CSV table of N, CA, C and O in Angstrom, one decimal:
chain,number,residue,atom,x,y,z
A,12,MET,N,-16.5,7.5,-9.5
A,12,MET,CA,-16.1,6.4,-9.2
A,12,MET,C,-14.9,5.7,-10.0
A,12,MET,O,-14.9,5.8,-11.5
A,13,CYS,N,-14.0,5.5,-10.2
A,13,CYS,CA,-12.7,5.2,-10.8
A,13,CYS,C,-12.2,4.3,-11.1
A,13,CYS,O,-10.7,4.4,-11.2
A,14,GLU,N,-12.4,3.2,-10.5
A,14,GLU,CA,-12.4,1.4,-10.7
A,14,GLU,C,-12.4,1.7,-12.3
A,14,GLU,O,-12.4,1.3,-12.9
A,15,ALA,N,-11.4,0.4,-12.1
A,15,ALA,CA,-10.6,0.1,-13.3
A,15,ALA,C,-11.6,-1.9,-14.1
A,15,ALA,O,-11.9,-2.1,-13.3
A,16,HIS,N,-11.6,-2.1,-15.5
A,16,HIS,CA,-12.2,-3.1,-15.7
A,16,HIS,C,-10.9,-3.6,-16.3
A,16,HIS,O,-10.5,-3.3,-17.0
A,17,ALA,N,-11.4,-4.9,-16.2
A,17,ALA,CA,-10.4,-6.0,-16.1
A,17,ALA,C,-10.9,-6.7,-17.2
A,17,ALA,O,-11.9,-7.6,-18.0
A,18,PHE,N,-10.1,-6.8,-18.5
A,18,PHE,CA,-9.5,-7.3,-19.8
A,18,PHE,C,-8.8,-9.0,-19.9
A,18,PHE,O,-7.5,-8.3,-19.6
A,19,VAL,N,-9.1,-9.7,-20.3
A,19,VAL,CA,-7.9,-10.4,-21.4
A,19,VAL,C,-7.9,-10.9,-22.7
A,19,VAL,O,-9.5,-9.8,-23.3
A,20,LEU,N,-7.1,-11.0,-22.9
A,20,LEU,CA,-7.2,-11.0,-24.5
A,20,LEU,C,-6.7,-12.6,-25.5
A,20,LEU,O,-6.8,-13.2,-24.8
A,21,LYS,N,-8.2,-12.7,-26.8
A,21,LYS,CA,-8.6,-14.3,-26.7
A,21,LYS,C,-8.6,-13.9,-28.8
A,21,LYS,O,-9.3,-13.8,-28.6
A,22,ASP,N,-7.9,-14.6,-28.7
A,22,ASP,CA,-7.4,-14.6,-29.6
A,22,ASP,C,-7.3,-13.2,-30.9
A,22,ASP,O,-8.0,-13.3,-31.9
A,23,GLY,N,-6.5,-12.9,-29.9
A,23,GLY,CA,-6.2,-10.7,-30.5
A,23,GLY,C,-7.4,-10.1,-30.3
A,23,GLY,O,-6.7,-9.1,-30.4
A,24,GLN,N,-8.9,-10.8,-29.3
A,24,GLN,CA,-9.3,-9.3,-29.2
A,24,GLN,C,-9.4,-9.3,-27.7
A,24,GLN,O,-9.3,-10.6,-27.0
A,25,GLU,N,-10.3,-8.5,-27.2
A,25,GLU,CA,-9.6,-8.0,-25.6
A,25,GLU,C,-11.6,-8.5,-25.3
A,25,GLU,O,-12.6,-8.0,-25.9
A,26,GLU,N,-11.2,-9.4,-24.2
A,26,GLU,CA,-12.7,-10.3,-23.6
A,26,GLU,C,-13.0,-9.2,-22.5
A,26,GLU,O,-12.1,-9.7,-21.5
A,27,LYS,N,-14.3,-8.4,-21.2
A,27,LYS,CA,-14.2,-7.9,-19.9
A,27,LYS,C,-14.2,-9.7,-19.3
A,27,LYS,O,-14.8,-10.7,-19.5
A,28,LEU,N,-13.3,-9.4,-18.6
A,28,LEU,CA,-13.0,-10.5,-17.6
A,28,LEU,C,-14.0,-9.8,-16.0
A,28,LEU,O,-14.3,-11.1,-15.1
A,29,LEU,N,-14.1,-8.4,-15.7
A,29,LEU,CA,-14.2,-8.4,-14.6
A,29,LEU,C,-15.2,-6.5,-14.7
A,29,LEU,O,-13.4,-6.4,-15.2
A,30,GLU,N,-15.4,-5.7,-14.3
A,30,GLU,CA,-15.5,-4.5,-14.5
A,30,GLU,C,-15.9,-4.2,-12.4
A,30,GLU,O,-15.6,-4.3,-11.1
A,31,ASN,N,-15.0,-3.2,-12.0
A,31,ASN,CA,-14.9,-2.0,-11.6
A,31,ASN,C,-14.2,-2.9,-10.0
A,31,ASN,O,-14.6,-2.8,-9.7
A,32,VAL,N,-13.2,-3.2,-10.7
A,32,VAL,CA,-11.8,-4.7,-9.7
A,32,VAL,C,-11.1,-2.5,-9.3
A,32,VAL,O,-10.6,-1.3,-9.6
A,33,ASP,N,-10.7,-3.5,-7.9
A,33,ASP,CA,-10.5,-2.3,-6.3
A,33,ASP,C,-9.2,-2.7,-6.5
A,33,ASP,O,-8.1,-2.4,-5.9
A,34,LEU,N,-8.3,-4.1,-6.4
A,34,LEU,CA,-7.1,-4.7,-6.1
A,34,LEU,C,-7.1,-5.6,-7.1
A,34,LEU,O,-8.0,-6.6,-7.7
A,35,LEU,N,-5.6,-5.9,-7.9
A,35,LEU,CA,-4.8,-6.3,-8.1
A,35,LEU,C,-3.8,-7.3,-7.1
A,35,LEU,O,-3.3,-6.6,-6.8
A,36,GLU,N,-4.4,-8.2,-7.0
A,36,GLU,CA,-2.4,-9.3,-7.4
A,36,GLU,C,-1.7,-10.3,-7.7
A,36,GLU,O,-2.9,-11.0,-8.8
A,37,VAL,N,-1.1,-9.5,-8.0
A,37,VAL,CA,0.2,-11.1,-8.4
A,37,VAL,C,0.3,-12.2,-7.7
A,37,VAL,O,0.9,-11.9,-7.0
A,38,GLU,N,0.1,-12.9,-8.0
A,38,GLU,CA,0.8,-14.3,-7.2
A,38,GLU,C,0.9,-15.0,-8.0
A,38,GLU,O,0.8,-16.4,-8.2
A,39,GLY,N,2.4,-14.9,-8.2
A,39,GLY,CA,3.3,-16.0,-8.7
A,39,GLY,C,2.8,-16.2,-10.1
A,39,GLY,O,3.3,-15.4,-11.0
A,40,ASP,N,2.1,-17.5,-10.7
A,40,ASP,CA,1.2,-16.9,-12.4
A,40,ASP,C,0.1,-16.9,-12.3
A,40,ASP,O,-0.4,-16.7,-12.9
A,41,ASP,N,-0.7,-16.2,-10.8
A,41,ASP,CA,-2.1,-15.9,-10.8
A,41,ASP,C,-2.4,-15.3,-10.3
A,41,ASP,O,-1.5,-14.2,-9.9
A,42,ILE,N,-3.4,-14.3,-10.6
A,42,ILE,CA,-3.7,-13.3,-10.2
A,42,ILE,C,-4.9,-12.9,-10.4
A,42,ILE,O,-5.8,-13.6,-11.1
A,43,ARG,N,-5.0,-11.9,-9.6
A,43,ARG,CA,-6.0,-12.7,-8.5
A,43,ARG,C,-6.9,-10.8,-8.5
A,43,ARG,O,-6.4,-9.4,-7.8
A,44,LEU,N,-8.5,-10.7,-8.8
A,44,LEU,CA,-9.2,-8.9,-9.2
A,44,LEU,C,-10.4,-9.7,-8.2
A,44,LEU,O,-10.8,-10.3,-8.6
A,45,VAL,N,-10.2,-8.4,-7.4
A,45,VAL,CA,-12.0,-8.3,-6.4
A,45,VAL,C,-11.9,-6.6,-6.9
A,45,VAL,O,-11.8,-6.0,-7.3
A,46,ASN,N,-13.4,-7.1,-7.2
A,46,ASN,CA,-14.4,-5.9,-7.6
A,46,ASN,C,-14.8,-5.2,-5.9
A,46,ASN,O,-14.5,-5.1,-5.2
A,47,ILE,N,-15.5,-3.8,-6.5
A,47,ILE,CA,-16.0,-3.2,-5.4
A,47,ILE,C,-17.1,-3.9,-4.4
A,47,ILE,O,-17.9,-3.2,-3.5
A,48,PHE,N,-17.6,-4.5,-5.4
A,48,PHE,CA,-18.9,-5.7,-4.5
A,48,PHE,C,-17.8,-7.0,-3.8
A,48,PHE,O,-19.2,-7.6,-3.9
A,49,GLY,N,-17.4,-7.4,-3.8
A,49,GLY,CA,-15.9,-8.2,-3.4
A,49,GLY,C,-16.5,-9.3,-3.9
A,49,GLY,O,-15.4,-10.4,-3.8
A,50,GLU,N,-16.9,-9.8,-5.8
A,50,GLU,CA,-17.3,-10.5,-6.1
A,50,GLU,C,-15.3,-11.2,-7.2
A,50,GLU,O,-14.7,-9.6,-7.0
A,51,GLN,N,-14.5,-12.3,-7.1
A,51,GLN,CA,-13.8,-12.0,-7.5
A,51,GLN,C,-13.2,-13.6,-8.5
A,51,GLN,O,-13.8,-13.5,-8.6
A,52,LYS,N,-12.1,-12.4,-8.7
A,52,LYS,CA,-11.8,-14.1,-10.4
A,52,LYS,C,-10.6,-13.8,-10.0
A,52,LYS,O,-10.2,-12.7,-9.9
A,53,LYS,N,-9.9,-14.8,-10.3
A,53,LYS,CA,-8.9,-15.4,-10.4
A,53,LYS,C,-7.8,-16.2,-11.7
A,53,LYS,O,-9.2,-17.1,-12.2
A,54,ILE,N,-6.9,-16.4,-12.6
A,54,ILE,CA,-6.6,-16.2,-13.5
A,54,ILE,C,-5.4,-16.5,-13.9
A,54,ILE,O,-4.5,-15.0,-13.6
A,55,LYS,N,-4.2,-17.6,-15.0
A,55,LYS,CA,-3.2,-18.3,-14.8
A,55,LYS,C,-2.9,-17.9,-15.7
A,55,LYS,O,-3.6,-16.5,-16.8
A,56,GLY,N,-1.7,-16.1,-15.7
A,56,GLY,CA,-1.7,-14.4,-16.7
A,56,GLY,C,-0.5,-14.4,-16.6
A,56,GLY,O,-0.4,-14.6,-15.5
A,57,ILE,N,-0.1,-12.9,-17.9
A,57,ILE,CA,0.6,-12.3,-17.2
A,57,ILE,C,0.4,-10.8,-17.2
A,57,ILE,O,-0.6,-10.8,-18.0
A,58,PHE,N,0.1,-9.8,-16.5
A,58,PHE,CA,-0.5,-8.7,-16.5
A,58,PHE,C,0.3,-8.0,-17.3
A,58,PHE,O,1.6,-8.0,-17.5
A,59,ARG,N,-0.7,-7.2,-18.4
A,59,ARG,CA,-0.1,-7.0,-19.4
A,59,ARG,C,0.6,-5.3,-19.4
A,59,ARG,O,1.7,-4.6,-19.1
A,60,SER,N,-0.7,-4.5,-19.3
A,60,SER,CA,-1.2,-3.5,-19.2
A,60,SER,C,-2.0,-2.3,-18.0
A,60,SER,O,-3.2,-3.3,-17.4
A,61,TYR,N,-2.0,-1.2,-17.5
A,61,TYR,CA,-2.9,-0.5,-17.0
A,61,TYR,C,-3.4,1.0,-17.7
A,61,TYR,O,-1.9,0.7,-17.4
A,62,ASP,N,-4.2,0.7,-18.3
A,62,ASP,CA,-4.6,2.5,-18.7
A,62,ASP,C,-5.0,3.4,-17.6
A,62,ASP,O,-7.1,2.8,-18.2
A,63,ASN,N,-5.3,4.6,-17.1
A,63,ASN,CA,-5.5,5.0,-16.5
A,63,ASN,C,-6.5,5.7,-17.0
A,63,ASN,O,-8.4,6.3,-16.8
A,64,THR,N,-6.4,6.4,-18.0
A,64,THR,CA,-7.7,7.2,-18.6
A,64,THR,C,-9.0,6.5,-20.0
A,64,THR,O,-9.6,7.1,-19.7
A,65,GLN,N,-8.3,5.2,-19.2
A,65,GLN,CA,-9.4,3.9,-19.9
A,65,GLN,C,-9.6,3.1,-19.7
A,65,GLN,O,-11.1,2.7,-18.8
A,66,ARG,N,-9.4,3.7,-18.1
A,66,ARG,CA,-10.0,2.7,-17.2
A,66,ARG,C,-9.5,1.6,-17.5
A,66,ARG,O,-10.8,0.6,-16.3
A,67,LYS,N,-8.5,0.5,-18.0
A,67,LYS,CA,-9.1,-0.2,-18.5
A,67,LYS,C,-6.9,-1.8,-17.7
A,67,LYS,O,-6.1,-1.4,-18.5
A,68,ILE,N,-7.3,-2.9,-17.0
A,68,ILE,CA,-6.7,-3.4,-16.9
A,68,ILE,C,-6.9,-4.7,-18.6
A,68,ILE,O,-7.4,-5.2,-18.9
A,69,LEU,N,-5.0,-4.6,-18.6
A,69,LEU,CA,-5.1,-5.8,-19.2
A,69,LEU,C,-4.2,-7.4,-19.2
A,69,LEU,O,-3.2,-6.7,-18.9
A,70,ILE,N,-4.8,-7.9,-19.7
A,70,ILE,CA,-4.1,-9.5,-19.0
A,70,ILE,C,-4.2,-10.6,-19.9
A,70,ILE,O,-4.6,-10.7,-21.0
A,71,ASP,N,-3.0,-11.0,-19.8
A,71,ASP,CA,-2.7,-12.6,-21.4
A,71,ASP,C,-2.9,-13.1,-20.6
A,71,ASP,O,-2.1,-14.3,-19.3
A,72,PRO,N,-3.8,-14.3,-20.6
A,72,PRO,CA,-4.6,-15.6,-19.9
A,72,PRO,C,-3.1,-16.2,-20.6
A,72,PRO,O,-2.3,-16.6,-22.1
A,73,SER,N,-2.5,-17.2,-19.8
A,73,SER,CA,-1.6,-18.6,-20.3
A,73,SER,C,-2.3,-19.4,-19.7
A,73,SER,O,-3.4,-20.2,-19.2
């Protein structure tokens, strides 16, 4: 499987938000993440990066 894991930056540290993310949608200030099991998370923030080699999505919450 090649799904990515989503992390948020908190106090300079990365905190895991959701594993096995299949879908990322930016809706204004909101970011919606959906994983392979249908679990959804919505967070206000800024999409910072995606690193395919580490399968990592990085979000800066606002």
